[in-house]
Coordinates of N, CA and C in Angstrom, one line a residue:
G1 N -9.1 31.4 -2.8 CA -9.6 30.4 -3.5 C -8.7 29.9 -4.6
I2 N -9.1 29.0 -5.5 CA -8.3 28.4 -6.6 C -9.1 28.9 -7.9
T3 N -8.3 29.0 -8.9 CA -9.0 29.3 -10.3 C -9.4 28.1 -11.0
T4 N -10.6 28.2 -11.4 CA -11.2 27.1 -12.2 C -12.2 27.5 -13.2
T5 N -12.8 26.6 -13.9 CA -13.9 26.9 -14.7 C -15.3 27.4 -13.9
D6 N -16.1 28.2 -14.7 CA -17.1 28.5 -14.0 C -18.4 28.5 -15.1
N7 N -19.3 27.5 -14.9 CA -20.3 27.3 -15.8 C -21.4 28.4 -15.7
E8 N -21.2 29.6 -15.7 CA -22.0 30.6 -15.6 C -23.3 30.6 -16.3
A9 N -23.2 30.1 -17.6 CA -24.3 30.2 -18.4 C -25.5 29.1 -18.1
Q10 N -25.2 28.1 -17.0 CA -26.1 27.2 -16.6 C -26.8 27.7 -15.3
G11 N -26.6 28.8 -14.9 CA -27.2 29.3 -13.6 C -26.4 30.3 -13.0
R12 N -26.5 30.6 -11.7 CA -25.8 31.7 -11.0 C -24.3 31.2 -10.9
G13 N -23.4 31.9 -11.3 CA -22.0 31.6 -11.2 C -21.2 32.5 -10.2
F14 N -19.9 32.2 -10.3 CA -19.2 33.1 -9.2 C -18.9 34.5 -9.8
R15 N -18.8 34.5 -11.2 CA -18.4 35.8 -11.9 C -19.3 35.8 -13.1
P16 N -20.2 36.8 -13.0 CA -21.1 37.0 -14.2 C -20.4 37.3 -15.6
N17 N -20.9 36.5 -16.7 CA -20.3 36.7 -17.9 C -18.8 36.2 -18.2
S18 N -18.5 35.2 -17.2 CA -17.2 34.7 -17.3 C -17.3 33.3 -17.2
R19 N -16.3 32.6 -17.9 CA -16.2 31.1 -17.9 C -15.2 30.7 -16.7
Y20 N -14.6 31.5 -16.1 CA -13.5 31.3 -15.0 C -13.8 32.1 -13.7
T21 N -13.3 31.5 -12.6 CA -13.5 32.2 -11.4 C -12.2 31.8 -10.4
N22 N -11.8 32.8 -9.7 CA -10.7 32.6 -8.7 C -11.4 32.6 -7.3
S23 N -12.6 32.4 -7.2 CA -13.3 32.4 -5.9 C -13.9 31.1 -5.4
F24 N -13.3 30.0 -6.0 CA -13.7 28.7 -5.5 C -12.7 28.3 -4.5
G25 N -13.3 28.2 -3.2 CA -12.4 27.8 -2.1 C -13.1 26.9 -1.2
G26 N -12.5 26.8 0.0 CA -13.0 26.0 1.1 C -12.9 24.5 0.9
T27 N -13.7 23.7 1.7 CA -13.6 22.2 1.5 C -14.2 21.8 0.1
S28 N -14.9 22.8 -0.5 CA -15.5 22.3 -1.8 C -14.4 22.2 -2.8
S29 N -13.4 23.1 -2.7 CA -12.3 23.0 -3.7 C -11.3 22.1 -3.4
A30 N -11.0 21.8 -2.1 CA -10.0 20.9 -1.7 C -9.9 19.4 -2.3
P31 N -11.0 18.7 -2.5 CA -10.9 17.4 -3.1 C -10.6 17.5 -4.5
P32 N -11.1 18.3 -5.4 CA -10.7 18.3 -6.9 C -9.2 18.8 -7.0
L33 N -8.8 19.7 -6.0 CA -7.5 20.1 -6.2 C -6.5 18.9 -5.8
V34 N -6.8 18.2 -4.8 CA -5.9 17.1 -4.4 C -6.0 16.0 -5.5
A35 N -7.2 15.7 -6.1 CA -7.2 14.8 -7.1 C -6.5 15.2 -8.3
G36 N -6.5 16.4 -8.7 CA -5.8 16.9 -9.8 C -4.3 16.8 -9.6
I37 N -3.8 16.9 -8.4 CA -2.3 16.8 -8.1 C -2.0 15.3 -8.1
A38 N -3.0 14.5 -7.7 CA -2.7 12.9 -7.8 C -2.6 12.5 -9.2
G39 N -3.5 13.1 -10.1 CA -3.3 12.8 -11.5 C -2.0 13.2 -12.0
L40 N -1.6 14.4 -11.7 CA -0.1 14.7 -12.2 C 0.9 13.8 -11.6
V41 N 0.8 13.3 -10.4 CA 1.8 12.4 -9.8 C 1.7 11.1 -10.6
I42 N 0.5 10.6 -10.7 CA 0.4 9.3 -11.6 C 0.9 9.5 -13.0
A43 N 0.8 10.7 -13.6 CA 1.1 10.8 -14.9 C 2.7 10.8 -15.0
A44 N 3.4 11.4 -13.9 CA 4.7 11.3 -13.8 C 5.4 9.9 -13.8
Y45 N 4.6 9.2 -12.8 CA 5.1 7.7 -12.6 C 3.9 6.8 -12.5
P46 N 3.4 6.3 -13.6 CA 2.2 5.5 -13.5 C 2.1 4.2 -12.9
E47 N 3.4 3.7 -12.5 CA 3.5 2.5 -11.7 C 3.2 2.4 -10.2
L48 N 3.0 3.9 -9.9 CA 2.7 4.1 -8.3 C 1.4 3.4 -7.9
T49 N 1.4 3.0 -6.6 CA 0.2 2.4 -6.1 C -0.7 3.6 -5.5
A50 N -1.9 3.4 -5.3 CA -2.8 4.4 -4.6 C -2.0 5.0 -3.2
R51 N -1.6 3.9 -2.4 CA -1.0 4.3 -1.2 C 0.2 5.1 -1.4
E52 N 1.1 4.8 -2.4 CA 2.2 5.5 -2.7 C 2.0 6.9 -3.0
V53 N 0.9 7.1 -4.1 CA 0.4 8.4 -4.4 C 0.1 9.3 -3.2
R54 N -0.8 8.8 -2.3 CA -1.2 9.4 -1.1 C 0.1 9.8 -0.2
Q55 N 1.0 8.9 -0.1 CA 2.2 9.2 0.7 C 3.0 10.3 0.2
I56 N 3.2 10.3 -1.2 CA 3.9 11.3 -1.8 C 3.3 12.8 -1.5
I57 N 1.9 12.9 -1.8 CA 1.3 14.1 -1.6 C 1.4 14.5 -0.1
E58 N 1.3 13.6 0.8 CA 1.3 13.9 2.2 C 2.8 14.4 2.7
E59 N 3.9 13.7 2.2 CA 5.3 14.1 2.6 C 5.8 15.2 1.9
T60 N 5.1 15.6 0.7 CA 5.6 16.9 0.1 C 4.9 18.1 0.3
A61 N 3.8 18.1 1.2 CA 3.0 19.1 1.5 C 3.8 20.2 2.4
D62 N 3.4 21.4 2.1 CA 4.1 22.5 2.9 C 3.5 22.6 4.3
K63 N 4.2 22.6 5.2 CA 3.7 22.6 6.7 C 3.3 24.0 7.0
I64 N 1.9 24.2 7.3 CA 1.5 25.5 7.8 C 1.4 25.4 9.4
V65 N 2.1 26.3 10.0 CA 2.3 26.4 11.5 C 1.5 27.6 12.0
D66 N 0.7 27.3 13.0 CA 0.0 28.4 13.7 C -0.1 28.0 15.2
E67 N 0.8 28.7 15.9 CA 0.8 28.5 17.4 C 0.0 29.3 18.2
E68 N -0.8 30.0 17.5 CA -1.8 31.0 18.2 C -3.0 30.2 18.7
P69 N -3.6 30.5 19.9 CA -4.7 29.6 20.3 C -6.1 30.1 19.5
D70 N -7.0 29.2 19.3 CA -8.3 29.6 18.6 C -8.9 30.6 19.4
M71 N -9.5 31.6 18.9 CA -10.0 32.8 19.5 C -11.3 32.5 20.3
I72 N -12.0 31.4 19.9 CA -13.2 30.9 20.7 C -12.9 29.9 21.6
L73 N -12.3 28.7 21.2 CA -12.1 27.7 22.0 C -10.9 27.6 22.9
G74 N -9.9 28.5 22.4 CA -8.7 28.6 23.2 C -7.6 27.4 23.0
T75 N -8.0 26.5 22.0 CA -7.2 25.4 21.7 C -6.0 25.8 20.8
I76 N -4.9 25.0 20.9 CA -3.8 25.3 19.9 C -3.6 23.9 19.1
K77 N -4.0 23.7 17.9 CA -3.8 22.6 17.3 C -3.1 22.8 15.9
G78 N -2.3 23.9 15.7 CA -1.8 24.3 14.5 C -0.4 23.7 14.3
T79 N 0.2 22.8 15.2 CA 1.5 22.1 15.0 C 1.3 20.8 14.6
Y80 N 2.3 20.0 14.5 CA 2.3 18.7 13.9 C 2.9 17.7 14.8
D81 N 2.3 16.4 14.8 CA 2.7 15.4 15.8 C 3.9 14.7 15.1
E82 N 4.2 13.5 15.8 CA 5.3 12.7 15.3 C 5.1 12.1 13.8
A83 N 3.8 11.9 13.7 CA 3.5 11.3 12.3 C 3.3 12.5 11.1
G84 N 3.7 13.7 11.6 CA 3.6 14.8 10.7 C 2.3 15.3 10.3
K85 N 1.3 15.2 11.2 CA -0.1 15.5 10.9 C -0.6 16.5 12.0
S86 N -1.4 17.5 11.6 CA -1.8 18.6 12.5 C -3.4 18.5 12.4
E87 N -3.9 18.7 13.7 CA -5.4 18.5 13.8 C -6.1 19.6 12.9
W88 N -5.4 20.8 12.8 CA -6.1 21.8 12.0 C -5.8 21.7 10.5
F89 N -4.6 21.4 10.2 CA -4.1 21.5 8.8 C -3.9 20.2 8.1
G90 N -4.2 19.1 8.8 CA -3.8 17.8 8.2 C -2.3 17.6 8.0
F91 N -1.9 17.2 6.8 CA -0.4 17.0 6.6 C 0.1 18.4 5.9
G92 N -0.6 19.4 5.8 CA -0.2 20.6 5.3 C -0.9 21.2 4.0
K93 N -0.3 22.0 3.3 CA -0.8 22.6 2.1 C -0.1 21.8 1.0
V94 N -0.9 21.1 0.1 CA -0.5 20.4 -1.1 C 0.4 21.2 -1.9
N95 N 1.5 20.5 -2.4 CA 2.5 21.2 -3.3 C 2.7 20.4 -4.5
A96 N 2.0 20.8 -5.5 CA 2.0 20.0 -6.9 C 3.5 19.9 -7.4
G97 N 4.2 20.9 -7.4 CA 5.6 20.8 -7.9 C 6.5 19.9 -7.1
R98 N 6.4 20.0 -5.8 CA 7.2 19.0 -5.1 C 6.8 17.6 -5.2
A99 N 5.5 17.3 -5.2 CA 4.9 16.1 -5.5 C 5.3 15.3 -6.8
V100 N 5.2 16.2 -7.8 CA 5.8 15.5 -9.1 C 7.2 15.3 -9.1
R101 N 8.1 16.2 -8.6 CA 9.4 15.9 -8.6 C 9.8 14.7 -7.7
K102 N 9.1 14.4 -6.7 CA 9.3 13.4 -5.8 C 8.9 12.1 -6.5
A103 N 7.8 12.0 -7.4 CA 7.4 11.0 -8.1 C 8.4 10.7 -9.3
L104 N 8.9 11.7 -10.0 CA 9.9 11.6 -11.0 C 11.2 11.1 -10.4
S105 N 11.6 11.3 -9.2 CA 12.7 10.8 -8.5 C 12.7 9.4 -8.2
L106 N 11.5 9.0 -7.8 CA 11.3 7.6 -7.5 C 11.3 6.8 -8.7
K107 N 10.7 7.3 -9.9 CA 10.8 6.7 -11.1 C 12.2 6.4 -11.7
Q108 N 13.0 7.5 -11.5 CA 14.3 7.4 -11.8 C 15.2 6.4 -11.1
H109 N 14.8 6.4 -9.7 CA 15.5 5.4 -8.9 C 15.1 3.9 -9.3
A110 N 13.8 3.8 -9.5 CA 13.3 2.5 -9.9 C 14.1 1.9 -11.3
E111 N 14.1 2.8 -12.2 CA 14.7 2.5 -13.5 C 16.3 2.1 -13.2
K112 N 17.0 2.9 -12.4 CA 18.4 2.7 -12.0 C 18.6 1.4 -11.3
R113 N 17.7 1.2 -10.4 CA 17.6 0.0 -9.6 C 17.6 -1.2 -10.5
K114 N 16.6 -1.2 -11.7 CA 16.4 -2.3 -12.5 C 17.7 -2.5 -13.4
K115 N 18.3 -1.4 -13.7 CA 19.5 -1.5 -14.5 C 20.6 -2.2 -13.7
D116 N 20.8 -1.6 -12.5 CA 21.8 -2.2 -11.6 C 21.6 -3.6 -11.3
E117 N 20.4 -4.0 -11.1 CA 20.2 -5.5 -10.9 C 20.5 -6.4 -12.1
E118 N 20.1 -5.8 -13.3 CA 20.5 -6.5 -14.6 C 21.9 -6.7 -14.9
E119 N 22.7 -5.8 -14.2 CA 24.2 -5.7 -14.5 C 24.9 -6.2 -13.2
G120 N 24.1 -6.7 -12.2 CA 24.7 -7.3 -11.1 C 25.4 -6.4 -10.2
R121 N 25.0 -5.1 -10.2 CA 25.7 -4.2 -9.3 C 24.8 -3.6 -8.1
F122 N 23.9 -4.2 -8.0 CA 22.8 -3.8 -6.9 C 23.0 -4.7 -5.7
E123 N 23.2 -4.1 -4.4 CA 23.3 -4.9 -3.2 C 21.9 -4.7 -2.6
D124 N 21.2 -5.8 -2.5 CA 19.8 -5.8 -2.0 C 19.9 -6.5 -0.6
R125 N 19.7 -5.7 0.5 CA 19.7 -6.4 1.8 C 18.4 -6.5 2.3
L126 N 17.9 -7.6 2.9 CA 16.7 -7.8 3.6 C 16.8 -8.0 5.1
I127 N 16.2 -7.2 5.8 CA 16.3 -7.3 7.4 C 14.9 -7.6 7.8
K128 N 14.8 -8.7 8.6 CA 13.6 -9.0 9.4 C 13.8 -8.7 10.8
G129 N 12.8 -8.0 11.3 CA 12.9 -7.5 12.6 C 11.5 -7.7 13.3
S130 N 11.4 -7.2 14.6 CA 10.3 -7.2 15.4 C 10.3 -6.1 16.5
I131 N 9.1 -5.6 16.7 CA 9.0 -4.6 17.7 C 8.0 -5.2 18.7
D132 N 8.4 -5.4 19.9 CA 7.6 -6.0 20.8 C 6.8 -5.0 21.8
T133 N 7.1 -3.8 21.8 CA 6.5 -2.8 22.7 C 6.1 -1.6 21.9
S134 N 4.9 -1.2 22.0 CA 4.3 0.0 21.2 C 5.1 1.2 21.6
G135 N 5.7 2.0 20.7 CA 6.3 3.1 21.1 C 7.9 2.9 21.0
S136 N 8.4 1.7 21.0 CA 9.8 1.4 21.0 C 10.2 1.5 19.6
F137 N 11.6 1.0 19.3 CA 12.2 1.3 18.0 C 13.4 0.3 17.9
R138 N 13.8 0.1 16.6 CA 15.0 -0.7 16.2 C 15.8 0.2 15.4
M139 N 17.2 0.1 15.6 CA 18.1 1.0 15.0 C 19.1 -0.1 13.9
Y140 N 19.4 0.5 12.8 CA 20.3 -0.2 11.9 C 21.2 0.9 11.2
E141 N 22.2 0.3 10.7 CA 23.2 1.1 10.0 C 23.6 0.5 8.7
F142 N 23.8 1.5 7.6 CA 23.9 1.0 6.3 C 25.2 2.0 5.7
E143 N 26.0 1.4 5.0 CA 27.1 2.1 4.3 C 26.6 2.5 3.0
V144 N 26.6 3.7 2.7 CA 26.0 4.1 1.4 C 27.2 4.7 0.6
I145 N 27.0 4.5 -0.7 CA 28.0 5.1 -1.7 C 27.3 6.2 -2.4
D146 N 26.2 6.1 -3.1 CA 25.6 7.2 -3.9 C 24.2 7.3 -3.6
Y147 N 23.5 6.3 -3.4 CA 22.0 6.4 -3.1 C 21.5 5.3 -2.2
L148 N 20.5 5.6 -1.4 CA 19.8 4.7 -0.5 C 18.3 4.7 -0.7
Y149 N 17.9 3.5 -0.9 CA 16.5 3.3 -1.0 C 15.9 2.4 0.1
L150 N 15.1 2.8 1.0 CA 14.6 1.9 2.0 C 13.0 1.6 1.9
K151 N 12.6 0.4 2.0 CA 11.2 0.1 2.0 C 10.9 -0.7 3.3
L152 N 9.9 -0.2 4.0 CA 9.5 -0.9 5.2 C 8.0 -1.5 5.2
T153 N 8.1 -2.7 5.4 CA 6.6 -3.4 5.5 C 6.4 -4.1 6.8
G154 N 5.4 -3.6 7.4 CA 4.9 -4.2 8.7 C 3.5 -4.6 8.9
P155 N 3.0 -4.8 10.0 CA 1.7 -5.4 10.2 C 0.6 -4.3 9.6
E156 N -0.4 -5.0 9.1 CA -1.5 -4.1 8.6 C -2.1 -3.3 9.6
D157 N -2.2 -3.6 10.9 CA -2.9 -2.8 12.0 C -1.9 -2.0 12.8
A158 N -0.8 -1.8 12.3 CA 0.2 -1.1 13.0 C 0.6 0.1 12.2
D159 N 1.3 1.1 13.0 CA 1.7 2.3 12.5 C 3.3 2.4 12.8
F160 N 4.2 2.0 11.8 CA 5.5 2.2 11.9 C 6.2 3.2 11.1
D161 N 7.1 4.0 11.6 CA 7.7 5.1 10.8 C 9.2 4.8 10.6
L162 N 9.7 5.5 9.6 CA 11.2 5.4 9.2 C 11.8 6.7 9.4
Y163 N 13.0 6.6 10.0 CA 13.8 7.9 10.3 C 15.3 7.6 9.9
V164 N 16.0 8.4 9.2 CA 17.3 8.3 8.7 C 18.1 9.5 9.0
R165 N 19.3 9.3 9.3 CA 20.4 10.3 9.7 C 21.6 9.8 9.3
R166 N 22.4 10.7 8.7 CA 23.8 10.4 8.4 C 24.8 10.6 9.5
E167 N 25.6 9.5 9.7 CA 26.7 9.6 10.6 C 26.2 9.8 12.0
A168 N 25.0 9.5 12.4 CA 24.5 9.7 13.8 C 23.1 9.1 13.9
P169 N 22.8 8.6 15.1 CA 21.4 8.0 15.3 C 20.4 9.0 15.1
P170 N 19.3 8.7 14.3 CA 18.3 9.7 14.3 C 17.3 9.7 15.5
T171 N 16.6 10.8 15.8 CA 15.7 10.9 16.7 C 14.4 11.3 16.3
L172 N 13.4 11.5 16.9 CA 12.0 11.9 16.5 C 12.0 13.5 16.1
S173 N 13.1 14.3 16.7 CA 13.2 15.7 16.4 C 14.5 16.1 15.6
N174 N 15.3 14.9 15.5 CA 16.6 15.3 14.8 C 16.8 14.3 13.8
F175 N 16.6 14.4 12.5 CA 16.8 13.4 11.5 C 17.0 14.2 10.2
D176 N 17.5 13.4 9.1 CA 17.8 13.9 7.8 C 16.5 13.7 6.9
V177 N 15.9 12.6 6.9 CA 14.7 12.2 6.2 C 13.8 11.3 7.1
R178 N 12.5 11.6 6.8 CA 11.5 10.7 7.6 C 10.5 10.3 6.6
S179 N 9.9 9.1 6.9 CA 8.7 8.7 6.2 C 7.6 8.2 7.2
S180 N 6.4 8.8 7.3 CA 5.5 8.6 8.4 C 4.2 8.6 7.9
A181 N 3.8 7.6 7.1 CA 2.4 7.4 6.6 C 1.6 6.9 7.7
L182 N 0.3 6.6 7.6 CA -0.6 6.2 8.7 C -0.7 4.8 8.9
D183 N 0.3 4.0 8.3 CA 0.3 2.6 8.4 C 1.8 2.2 8.7
S184 N 2.1 0.9 8.4 CA 3.4 0.4 8.7 C 4.2 0.1 7.3
T185 N 3.8 0.7 6.2 CA 4.6 0.5 4.9 C 5.1 2.0 4.6
E186 N 6.5 2.0 4.6 CA 7.1 3.3 4.4 C 8.2 3.1 3.3
D187 N 8.4 4.2 2.6 CA 9.5 4.3 1.5 C 10.3 5.6 1.7
I188 N 11.7 5.4 1.6 CA 12.5 6.6 1.6 C 13.6 6.4 0.5
L189 N 13.7 7.4 -0.2 CA 14.8 7.4 -1.3 C 15.7 8.7 -1.1
I190 N 17.0 8.4 -1.1 CA 17.9 9.5 -1.1 C 18.9 9.2 -2.2
D191 N 18.5 9.8 -3.5 CA 19.2 9.5 -4.7 C 20.4 10.3 -4.9
D192 N 20.7 11.3 -4.0 CA 21.9 12.0 -4.2 C 22.7 11.9 -2.9
A193 N 22.8 10.8 -2.3 CA 23.4 10.7 -0.8 C 25.0 10.9 -1.0
R194 N 25.3 11.5 0.0 CA 26.7 11.6 0.3 C 27.3 10.4 0.8
P195 N 28.4 9.9 0.3 CA 29.0 8.6 0.9 C 29.2 8.7 2.4
G196 N 28.9 7.6 3.1 CA 29.1 7.6 4.4 C 28.2 6.4 5.2
N197 N 28.1 6.4 6.4 CA 27.2 5.6 7.1 C 25.9 6.2 7.6
Y198 N 24.7 5.6 7.3 CA 23.6 6.1 7.6 C 22.9 5.3 8.6
M199 N 22.3 5.9 9.7 CA 21.6 5.2 10.7 C 20.1 5.4 10.3
V200 N 19.4 4.2 10.5 CA 18.0 4.1 10.2 C 17.3 3.6 11.3
M201 N 16.2 4.3 11.8 CA 15.4 3.9 12.8 C 14.0 3.4 12.4
V202 N 13.6 2.2 12.8 CA 12.3 1.8 12.6 C 11.5 2.1 14.0
K203 N 10.5 3.1 13.9 CA 9.8 3.4 15.2 C 8.4 3.1 15.2
S204 N 8.0 2.4 16.3 CA 6.5 2.1 16.4 C 5.8 3.3 17.0
Y205 N 4.9 3.7 16.1 CA 4.0 4.9 16.6 C 2.8 4.4 17.2
D206 N 2.5 3.1 16.8 CA 1.3 2.4 17.4 C 1.4 1.0 17.2
E207 N 1.0 0.2 18.0 CA 1.0 -1.3 18.0 C 2.4 -2.0 17.8
T208 N 2.4 -3.3 17.6 CA 3.7 -4.0 17.7 C 3.7 -5.0 16.4
G209 N 4.8 -5.7 16.2 CA 4.7 -6.9 15.2 C 6.0 -7.0 14.5
N210 N 6.0 -7.9 13.6 CA 7.1 -8.1 12.9 C 7.3 -7.2 11.5
F211 N 8.4 -7.0 11.1 CA 8.5 -6.1 9.9 C 9.8 -6.6 9.0
E212 N 9.8 -6.1 7.7 CA 10.9 -6.4 6.9 C 11.4 -5.0 6.3
L213 N 12.6 -4.8 6.3 CA 13.3 -3.6 5.8 C 14.4 -3.9 4.7

């Protein structure tokens, strides 16, 4: 369980004569725990949207893997699909430290980008593309000097993902960075990128349509 306050004085508590307990667990403790981490992420970068906060928490979660079958049903659902989601563990175990560091990194990038735009040093490229077949992809190449920021915006009813790999085309199993939220709006930041050519794949996980990168 997680450690939290225990209002024992108002009724039967987890630990008699104590204001705290470490036995608060299960689905009852999961929502307040994630809500607390969301609060930390927002405190680190208040300009984040609700979708961006959710995506940060999903992408920074620790992956729990269990390849053993369920002892009753015999099913094996402790691995992750292309979107990074498991039927047993969702996106994994939330990691507050990684989530806050990701939020701070995005904030730092936004501030640097704003400064570069003001000083005329920022190269902003807009690519308009289309995916006509569900499951297909589009590949692009970018020359990077020090950092790379990608933002993908696609149809509201589609699920598009981003994959990035340096000096080689990324695949679903071989990539450097991936963004795979459950919609077609994705963000990737590499703020300490090594100079070189970066290959970017826009992959349709579900549905088709136009997108901007």
